[in-house]
Amino acid sequence: MVVSATMEDVKLLGAWPSSFLYRVIWALKLKGVKYEYVEENLVNKSDLLLQYNPIHKKIPVLVHGGKPIAESIVILEYIEEVWPQNPLLPTDHYERAAARFWTKFEDDTSSTFFAFFQTVGEEQERAIKEAKGILRTIDEQGLGGKKFFGGEEIGLTDIAFGWIAGWLRIMEEAVGLKLIEDNSFPHLQAWIENFRAVPVIKENLPDHNETLAYFKQRREMFIASATS
Protein backbone atom coordinates (compact mmCIF):
# COMPACT_ATOMS: atom_id res chain seq x y z
CA MET A 1 0.00 0.00 0.00
CA VAL A 2 1.30 3.43 -0.93
CA VAL A 3 0.90 5.96 1.86
CA SER A 4 -0.01 9.39 0.58
CA ALA A 5 1.50 12.48 2.14
CA THR A 6 0.67 16.13 1.86
CA MET A 7 2.87 19.13 2.62
CA GLU A 8 0.75 19.66 5.72
CA ASP A 9 1.76 16.41 7.41
CA VAL A 10 5.41 16.08 6.32
CA LYS A 11 7.90 18.70 7.46
CA LEU A 12 11.69 18.68 7.15
CA LEU A 13 13.90 20.78 9.42
CA GLY A 14 17.36 21.35 8.01
CA ALA A 15 20.26 23.74 7.55
CA TRP A 16 22.18 24.47 4.35
CA PRO A 17 24.57 23.00 3.23
CA SER A 18 24.42 19.91 5.47
CA SER A 19 25.00 16.66 3.58
CA PHE A 20 22.91 14.92 6.24
CA LEU A 21 19.99 17.15 5.23
CA TYR A 22 20.46 16.40 1.54
CA ARG A 23 20.27 12.66 2.22
CA VAL A 24 16.72 13.13 3.39
CA ILE A 25 15.84 15.50 0.55
CA TRP A 26 17.05 12.93 -2.01
CA ALA A 27 15.08 10.10 -0.40
CA LEU A 28 11.87 12.12 -0.23
CA LYS A 29 12.27 13.26 -3.85
CA LEU A 30 13.02 9.73 -5.07
CA LYS A 31 9.87 8.54 -3.29
CA GLY A 32 7.79 11.41 -4.66
CA VAL A 33 6.82 12.56 -1.14
CA LYS A 34 5.82 16.20 -0.85
CA TYR A 35 7.04 18.06 2.21
CA GLU A 36 7.42 21.48 3.78
CA TYR A 37 11.03 22.57 4.29
CA VAL A 38 12.04 24.70 7.29
CA GLU A 39 15.53 26.24 7.25
CA GLU A 40 17.12 26.33 10.69
CA ASN A 41 19.72 28.74 12.07
CA LEU A 42 22.08 26.49 14.00
CA VAL A 43 23.66 29.45 15.78
CA ASN A 44 20.25 30.46 17.12
CA LYS A 45 18.22 27.26 17.17
CA SER A 46 14.49 27.61 16.93
CA ASP A 47 12.02 26.48 19.56
CA LEU A 48 10.65 24.12 16.92
CA LEU A 49 14.00 22.32 16.54
CA LEU A 50 14.51 22.12 20.31
CA GLN A 51 10.98 20.78 20.68
CA TYR A 52 11.35 18.10 18.00
CA ASN A 53 14.94 17.06 18.77
CA PRO A 54 15.51 17.89 22.46
CA ILE A 55 18.27 15.27 22.92
CA HIS A 56 20.77 16.11 20.16
CA LYS A 57 19.34 19.49 19.09
CA LYS A 58 20.58 18.82 15.54
CA ILE A 59 19.23 18.69 12.01
CA PRO A 60 17.82 17.02 10.05
CA VAL A 61 14.50 16.26 11.68
CA LEU A 62 11.61 14.78 9.73
CA VAL A 63 8.18 15.49 11.20
CA HIS A 64 5.41 13.20 9.95
CA GLY A 65 1.92 13.66 11.29
CA GLY A 66 3.33 15.75 14.13
CA LYS A 67 5.78 13.01 15.20
CA PRO A 68 9.51 13.80 14.88
CA ILE A 69 12.22 11.42 13.62
CA ALA A 70 15.87 12.42 14.10
CA GLU A 71 19.22 11.17 12.77
CA SER A 72 19.55 11.02 8.99
CA ILE A 73 20.04 7.24 8.60
CA VAL A 74 17.11 6.54 10.93
CA ILE A 75 15.05 8.97 8.85
CA LEU A 76 16.02 7.16 5.63
CA GLU A 77 14.92 3.84 7.11
CA TYR A 78 11.64 5.42 8.23
CA ILE A 79 11.00 6.87 4.77
CA GLU A 80 11.65 3.46 3.21
CA GLU A 81 9.18 1.75 5.55
CA VAL A 82 6.40 4.34 5.38
CA TRP A 83 6.56 5.05 1.63
CA PRO A 84 7.44 1.73 -0.07
CA GLN A 85 7.12 3.06 -3.63
CA ASN A 86 10.43 3.31 -5.54
CA PRO A 87 12.21 1.08 -2.97
CA LEU A 88 15.65 2.08 -1.69
CA LEU A 89 16.41 -1.33 -0.15
CA PRO A 90 16.41 -4.65 -2.02
CA THR A 91 13.77 -7.29 -1.33
CA ASP A 92 16.34 -10.09 -1.02
CA HIS A 93 17.21 -10.56 2.66
CA TYR A 94 20.95 -11.04 2.08
CA GLU A 95 21.20 -8.05 -0.25
CA ARG A 96 19.25 -5.95 2.25
CA ALA A 97 21.67 -6.97 5.01
CA ALA A 98 24.61 -6.07 2.75
CA ALA A 99 23.08 -2.64 2.10
CA ARG A 100 22.75 -2.06 5.83
CA PHE A 101 26.34 -3.24 6.40
CA TRP A 102 27.76 -0.67 3.99
CA THR A 103 25.48 2.04 5.34
CA LYS A 104 26.85 1.33 8.82
CA PHE A 105 30.38 1.30 7.40
CA GLU A 106 29.80 4.84 6.16
CA ASP A 107 28.50 5.91 9.56
CA ASP A 108 31.47 4.31 11.35
CA THR A 109 34.15 5.87 9.10
CA SER A 110 32.90 9.34 8.10
CA SER A 111 34.58 11.01 11.10
CA THR A 112 37.96 10.36 9.47
CA PHE A 113 37.03 12.70 6.62
CA PHE A 114 35.95 15.39 9.05
CA ALA A 115 39.38 15.02 10.68
CA PHE A 116 41.01 15.50 7.25
CA PHE A 117 39.06 18.75 6.87
CA GLN A 118 39.38 20.09 10.41
CA THR A 119 43.00 19.35 11.32
CA VAL A 120 46.56 20.28 10.29
CA GLY A 121 50.02 18.76 10.60
CA GLU A 122 50.58 15.21 11.81
CA GLU A 123 46.96 14.78 12.82
CA GLN A 124 45.83 15.61 9.30
CA GLU A 125 48.48 13.31 7.80
CA ARG A 126 47.09 10.41 9.84
CA ALA A 127 43.56 11.30 8.72
CA ILE A 128 44.65 11.38 5.06
CA LYS A 129 46.23 7.92 5.33
CA GLU A 130 43.12 6.50 7.04
CA ALA A 131 40.75 8.20 4.60
CA LYS A 132 42.53 6.76 1.56
CA GLY A 133 42.34 3.32 3.12
CA ILE A 134 38.60 3.74 3.61
CA LEU A 135 38.15 4.93 0.03
CA ARG A 136 40.09 1.90 -1.21
CA THR A 137 37.81 -0.42 0.74
CA ILE A 138 34.73 1.27 -0.73
CA ASP A 139 36.22 1.13 -4.22
CA GLU A 140 37.32 -2.50 -4.17
CA GLN A 141 34.87 -4.22 -1.83
CA GLY A 142 31.83 -1.97 -1.61
CA LEU A 143 31.46 -1.19 -5.30
CA GLY A 144 33.68 -3.47 -7.36
CA GLY A 145 32.39 -3.02 -10.88
CA LYS A 146 28.81 -2.18 -9.95
CA LYS A 147 27.03 0.95 -11.12
CA PHE A 148 25.56 1.51 -7.65
CA PHE A 149 26.16 -0.26 -4.35
CA GLY A 150 23.15 -2.51 -4.90
CA GLY A 151 23.54 -2.98 -8.63
CA GLU A 152 21.80 -1.03 -11.38
CA GLU A 153 19.50 1.16 -9.27
CA ILE A 154 20.28 3.88 -6.74
CA GLY A 155 19.52 2.84 -3.17
CA LEU A 156 19.79 3.76 0.48
CA THR A 157 23.51 2.97 0.67
CA ASP A 158 24.24 5.27 -2.26
CA ILE A 159 22.33 8.05 -0.53
CA ALA A 160 24.32 7.48 2.67
CA PHE A 161 27.60 7.81 0.74
CA GLY A 162 26.24 10.66 -1.39
CA TRP A 163 28.37 13.28 0.36
CA ILE A 164 31.44 11.74 -1.32
CA ALA A 165 29.94 12.61 -4.71
CA GLY A 166 29.40 16.25 -3.80
CA TRP A 167 30.88 17.48 -0.57
CA LEU A 168 34.23 15.64 -0.58
CA ARG A 169 35.40 17.40 -3.73
CA ILE A 170 34.55 20.74 -2.14
CA MET A 171 36.32 19.76 1.09
CA GLU A 172 39.42 18.83 -0.92
CA GLU A 173 39.33 22.18 -2.71
CA ALA A 174 38.93 24.10 0.56
CA VAL A 175 41.82 22.20 2.16
CA GLY A 176 44.03 22.33 -0.94
CA LEU A 177 44.73 18.57 -0.87
CA LYS A 178 43.20 15.70 -2.85
CA LEU A 179 42.16 12.36 -1.44
CA ILE A 180 40.87 11.08 -4.78
CA GLU A 181 43.55 11.52 -7.44
CA ASP A 182 42.62 11.32 -11.12
CA ASN A 183 44.12 7.84 -11.53
CA SER A 184 42.91 6.37 -8.24
CA PHE A 185 39.80 4.48 -7.10
CA PRO A 186 38.31 3.88 -10.59
CA HIS A 187 35.14 2.15 -9.35
CA LEU A 188 34.45 4.94 -6.87
CA GLN A 189 35.03 7.63 -9.49
CA ALA A 190 32.63 5.89 -11.88
CA TRP A 191 30.07 5.66 -9.07
CA ILE A 192 30.43 9.39 -8.37
CA GLU A 193 29.57 10.18 -11.98
CA ASN A 194 26.67 7.71 -12.01
CA PHE A 195 25.29 9.09 -8.74
CA ARG A 196 25.48 12.71 -9.85
CA ALA A 197 23.79 11.83 -13.15
CA VAL A 198 20.59 10.63 -11.44
CA PRO A 199 18.08 13.44 -12.17
CA VAL A 200 16.86 13.81 -8.57
CA ILE A 201 20.46 14.10 -7.35
CA LYS A 202 21.56 16.41 -10.15
CA GLU A 203 18.64 18.75 -9.50
CA ASN A 204 19.14 18.77 -5.72
CA LEU A 205 22.77 19.58 -5.01
CA PRO A 206 23.93 22.77 -3.26
CA ASP A 207 25.55 25.46 -5.41
CA HIS A 208 29.25 24.63 -5.78
CA ASN A 209 30.64 28.15 -5.40
CA GLU A 210 28.47 29.03 -2.41
CA THR A 211 29.28 25.74 -0.69
CA LEU A 212 33.00 26.17 -1.39
CA ALA A 213 32.95 29.65 0.15
CA TYR A 214 31.23 28.22 3.22
CA PHE A 215 33.77 25.40 3.58
CA LYS A 216 36.73 27.73 3.08
CA GLN A 217 35.41 29.90 5.90
CA ARG A 218 34.96 26.85 8.12
CA ARG A 219 38.45 25.61 7.26
CA GLU A 220 39.98 28.95 8.24
CA MET A 221 38.17 28.77 11.57
CA PHE A 222 39.50 25.25 12.24
CA ILE A 223 43.06 26.25 11.34
CA ALA A 224 42.88 29.31 13.59
CA SER A 225 41.64 27.16 16.45
CA ALA A 226 44.27 24.45 15.90
CA THR A 227 47.18 26.91 15.77
CA SER A 228 46.11 29.27 18.55
Coordinates of C-alpha atoms in Angstrom, one line a residue:
M1 CA 0.0 0.0 0.0
V2 CA 1.3 3.4 -0.9
V3 CA 0.9 6.0 1.9
S4 CA 0.0 9.4 0.6
A5 CA 1.5 12.5 2.1
T6 CA 0.7 16.1 1.9
M7 CA 2.9 19.1 2.6
E8 CA 0.7 19.7 5.7
D9 CA 1.8 16.4 7.4
V10 CA 5.4 16.1 6.3
K11 CA 7.9 18.7 7.5
L12 CA 11.7 18.7 7.2
L13 CA 13.9 20.8 9.4
G14 CA 17.4 21.3 8.0
A15 CA 20.3 23.7 7.5
W16 CA 22.2 24.5 4.3
P17 CA 24.6 23.0 3.2
S18 CA 24.4 19.9 5.5
S19 CA 25.0 16.7 3.6
F20 CA 22.9 14.9 6.2
L21 CA 20.0 17.1 5.2
Y22 CA 20.5 16.4 1.5
R23 CA 20.3 12.7 2.2
V24 CA 16.7 13.1 3.4
I25 CA 15.8 15.5 0.6
W26 CA 17.0 12.9 -2.0
A27 CA 15.1 10.1 -0.4
L28 CA 11.9 12.1 -0.2
K29 CA 12.3 13.3 -3.8
L30 CA 13.0 9.7 -5.1
K31 CA 9.9 8.5 -3.3
G32 CA 7.8 11.4 -4.7
V33 CA 6.8 12.6 -1.1
K34 CA 5.8 16.2 -0.8
Y35 CA 7.0 18.1 2.2
E36 CA 7.4 21.5 3.8
Y37 CA 11.0 22.6 4.3
V38 CA 12.0 24.7 7.3
E39 CA 15.5 26.2 7.3
E40 CA 17.1 26.3 10.7
N41 CA 19.7 28.7 12.1
L42 CA 22.1 26.5 14.0
V43 CA 23.7 29.5 15.8
N44 CA 20.3 30.5 17.1
K45 CA 18.2 27.3 17.2
S46 CA 14.5 27.6 16.9
D47 CA 12.0 26.5 19.6
L48 CA 10.6 24.1 16.9
L49 CA 14.0 22.3 16.5
L50 CA 14.5 22.1 20.3
Q51 CA 11.0 20.8 20.7
Y52 CA 11.4 18.1 18.0
N53 CA 14.9 17.1 18.8
P54 CA 15.5 17.9 22.5
I55 CA 18.3 15.3 22.9
H56 CA 20.8 16.1 20.2
K57 CA 19.3 19.5 19.1
K58 CA 20.6 18.8 15.5
I59 CA 19.2 18.7 12.0
P60 CA 17.8 17.0 10.0
V61 CA 14.5 16.3 11.7
L62 CA 11.6 14.8 9.7
V63 CA 8.2 15.5 11.2
H64 CA 5.4 13.2 9.9
G65 CA 1.9 13.7 11.3
G66 CA 3.3 15.7 14.1
K67 CA 5.8 13.0 15.2
P68 CA 9.5 13.8 14.9
I69 CA 12.2 11.4 13.6
A70 CA 15.9 12.4 14.1
E71 CA 19.2 11.2 12.8
S72 CA 19.5 11.0 9.0
I73 CA 20.0 7.2 8.6
V74 CA 17.1 6.5 10.9
I75 CA 15.0 9.0 8.8
L76 CA 16.0 7.2 5.6
E77 CA 14.9 3.8 7.1
Y78 CA 11.6 5.4 8.2
I79 CA 11.0 6.9 4.8
E80 CA 11.6 3.5 3.2
E81 CA 9.2 1.8 5.6
V82 CA 6.4 4.3 5.4
W83 CA 6.6 5.0 1.6
P84 CA 7.4 1.7 -0.1
Q85 CA 7.1 3.1 -3.6
N86 CA 10.4 3.3 -5.5
P87 CA 12.2 1.1 -3.0
L88 CA 15.6 2.1 -1.7
L89 CA 16.4 -1.3 -0.1
P90 CA 16.4 -4.7 -2.0
T91 CA 13.8 -7.3 -1.3
D92 CA 16.3 -10.1 -1.0
H93 CA 17.2 -10.6 2.7
Y94 CA 20.9 -11.0 2.1
E95 CA 21.2 -8.0 -0.2
R96 CA 19.2 -6.0 2.3
A97 CA 21.7 -7.0 5.0
A98 CA 24.6 -6.1 2.7
A99 CA 23.1 -2.6 2.1
R100 CA 22.7 -2.1 5.8
F101 CA 26.3 -3.2 6.4
W102 CA 27.8 -0.7 4.0
T103 CA 25.5 2.0 5.3
K104 CA 26.8 1.3 8.8
F105 CA 30.4 1.3 7.4
E106 CA 29.8 4.8 6.2
D107 CA 28.5 5.9 9.6
D108 CA 31.5 4.3 11.3
T109 CA 34.2 5.9 9.1
S110 CA 32.9 9.3 8.1
S111 CA 34.6 11.0 11.1
T112 CA 38.0 10.4 9.5
F113 CA 37.0 12.7 6.6
F114 CA 35.9 15.4 9.0
A115 CA 39.4 15.0 10.7
F116 CA 41.0 15.5 7.3
F117 CA 39.1 18.7 6.9
Q118 CA 39.4 20.1 10.4
T119 CA 43.0 19.4 11.3
V120 CA 46.6 20.3 10.3
G121 CA 50.0 18.8 10.6
E122 CA 50.6 15.2 11.8
E123 CA 47.0 14.8 12.8
Q124 CA 45.8 15.6 9.3
E125 CA 48.5 13.3 7.8
R126 CA 47.1 10.4 9.8
A127 CA 43.6 11.3 8.7
I128 CA 44.6 11.4 5.1
K129 CA 46.2 7.9 5.3
E130 CA 43.1 6.5 7.0
A131 CA 40.8 8.2 4.6
K132 CA 42.5 6.8 1.6
G133 CA 42.3 3.3 3.1
I134 CA 38.6 3.7 3.6
L135 CA 38.2 4.9 0.0
R136 CA 40.1 1.9 -1.2
T137 CA 37.8 -0.4 0.7
I138 CA 34.7 1.3 -0.7
D139 CA 36.2 1.1 -4.2
E140 CA 37.3 -2.5 -4.2
Q141 CA 34.9 -4.2 -1.8
G142 CA 31.8 -2.0 -1.6
L143 CA 31.5 -1.2 -5.3
G144 CA 33.7 -3.5 -7.4
G145 CA 32.4 -3.0 -10.9
K146 CA 28.8 -2.2 -10.0
K147 CA 27.0 1.0 -11.1
F148 CA 25.6 1.5 -7.6
F149 CA 26.2 -0.3 -4.4
G150 CA 23.2 -2.5 -4.9
G151 CA 23.5 -3.0 -8.6
E152 CA 21.8 -1.0 -11.4
E153 CA 19.5 1.2 -9.3
I154 CA 20.3 3.9 -6.7
G155 CA 19.5 2.8 -3.2
L156 CA 19.8 3.8 0.5
T157 CA 23.5 3.0 0.7
D158 CA 24.2 5.3 -2.3
I159 CA 22.3 8.0 -0.5
A160 CA 24.3 7.5 2.7
F161 CA 27.6 7.8 0.7
G162 CA 26.2 10.7 -1.4
W163 CA 28.4 13.3 0.4
I164 CA 31.4 11.7 -1.3
A165 CA 29.9 12.6 -4.7
G166 CA 29.4 16.3 -3.8
W167 CA 30.9 17.5 -0.6
L168 CA 34.2 15.6 -0.6
R169 CA 35.4 17.4 -3.7
I170 CA 34.6 20.7 -2.1
M171 CA 36.3 19.8 1.1
E172 CA 39.4 18.8 -0.9
E173 CA 39.3 22.2 -2.7
A174 CA 38.9 24.1 0.6
V175 CA 41.8 22.2 2.2
G176 CA 44.0 22.3 -0.9
L177 CA 44.7 18.6 -0.9
K178 CA 43.2 15.7 -2.8
L179 CA 42.2 12.4 -1.4
I180 CA 40.9 11.1 -4.8
E181 CA 43.6 11.5 -7.4
D182 CA 42.6 11.3 -11.1
N183 CA 44.1 7.8 -11.5
S184 CA 42.9 6.4 -8.2
F185 CA 39.8 4.5 -7.1
P186 CA 38.3 3.9 -10.6
H187 CA 35.1 2.2 -9.4
L188 CA 34.5 4.9 -6.9
Q189 CA 35.0 7.6 -9.5
A190 CA 32.6 5.9 -11.9
W191 CA 30.1 5.7 -9.1
I192 CA 30.4 9.4 -8.4
E193 CA 29.6 10.2 -12.0
N194 CA 26.7 7.7 -12.0
F195 CA 25.3 9.1 -8.7
R196 CA 25.5 12.7 -9.8
A197 CA 23.8 11.8 -13.1
V198 CA 20.6 10.6 -11.4
P199 CA 18.1 13.4 -12.2
V200 CA 16.9 13.8 -8.6
I201 CA 20.5 14.1 -7.3
K202 CA 21.6 16.4 -10.1
E203 CA 18.6 18.8 -9.5
N204 CA 19.1 18.8 -5.7
L205 CA 22.8 19.6 -5.0
P206 CA 23.9 22.8 -3.3
D207 CA 25.6 25.5 -5.4
H208 CA 29.3 24.6 -5.8
N209 CA 30.6 28.1 -5.4
E210 CA 28.5 29.0 -2.4
T211 CA 29.3 25.7 -0.7
L212 CA 33.0 26.2 -1.4
A213 CA 33.0 29.6 0.1
Y214 CA 31.2 28.2 3.2
F215 CA 33.8 25.4 3.6
K216 CA 36.7 27.7 3.1
Q217 CA 35.4 29.9 5.9
R218 CA 35.0 26.8 8.1
R219 CA 38.5 25.6 7.3
E220 CA 40.0 28.9 8.2
M221 CA 38.2 28.8 11.6
F222 CA 39.5 25.3 12.2
I223 CA 43.1 26.2 11.3
A224 CA 42.9 29.3 13.6
S225 CA 41.6 27.2 16.4
A226 CA 44.3 24.5 15.9
T227 CA 47.2 26.9 15.8
S228 CA 46.1 29.3 18.6

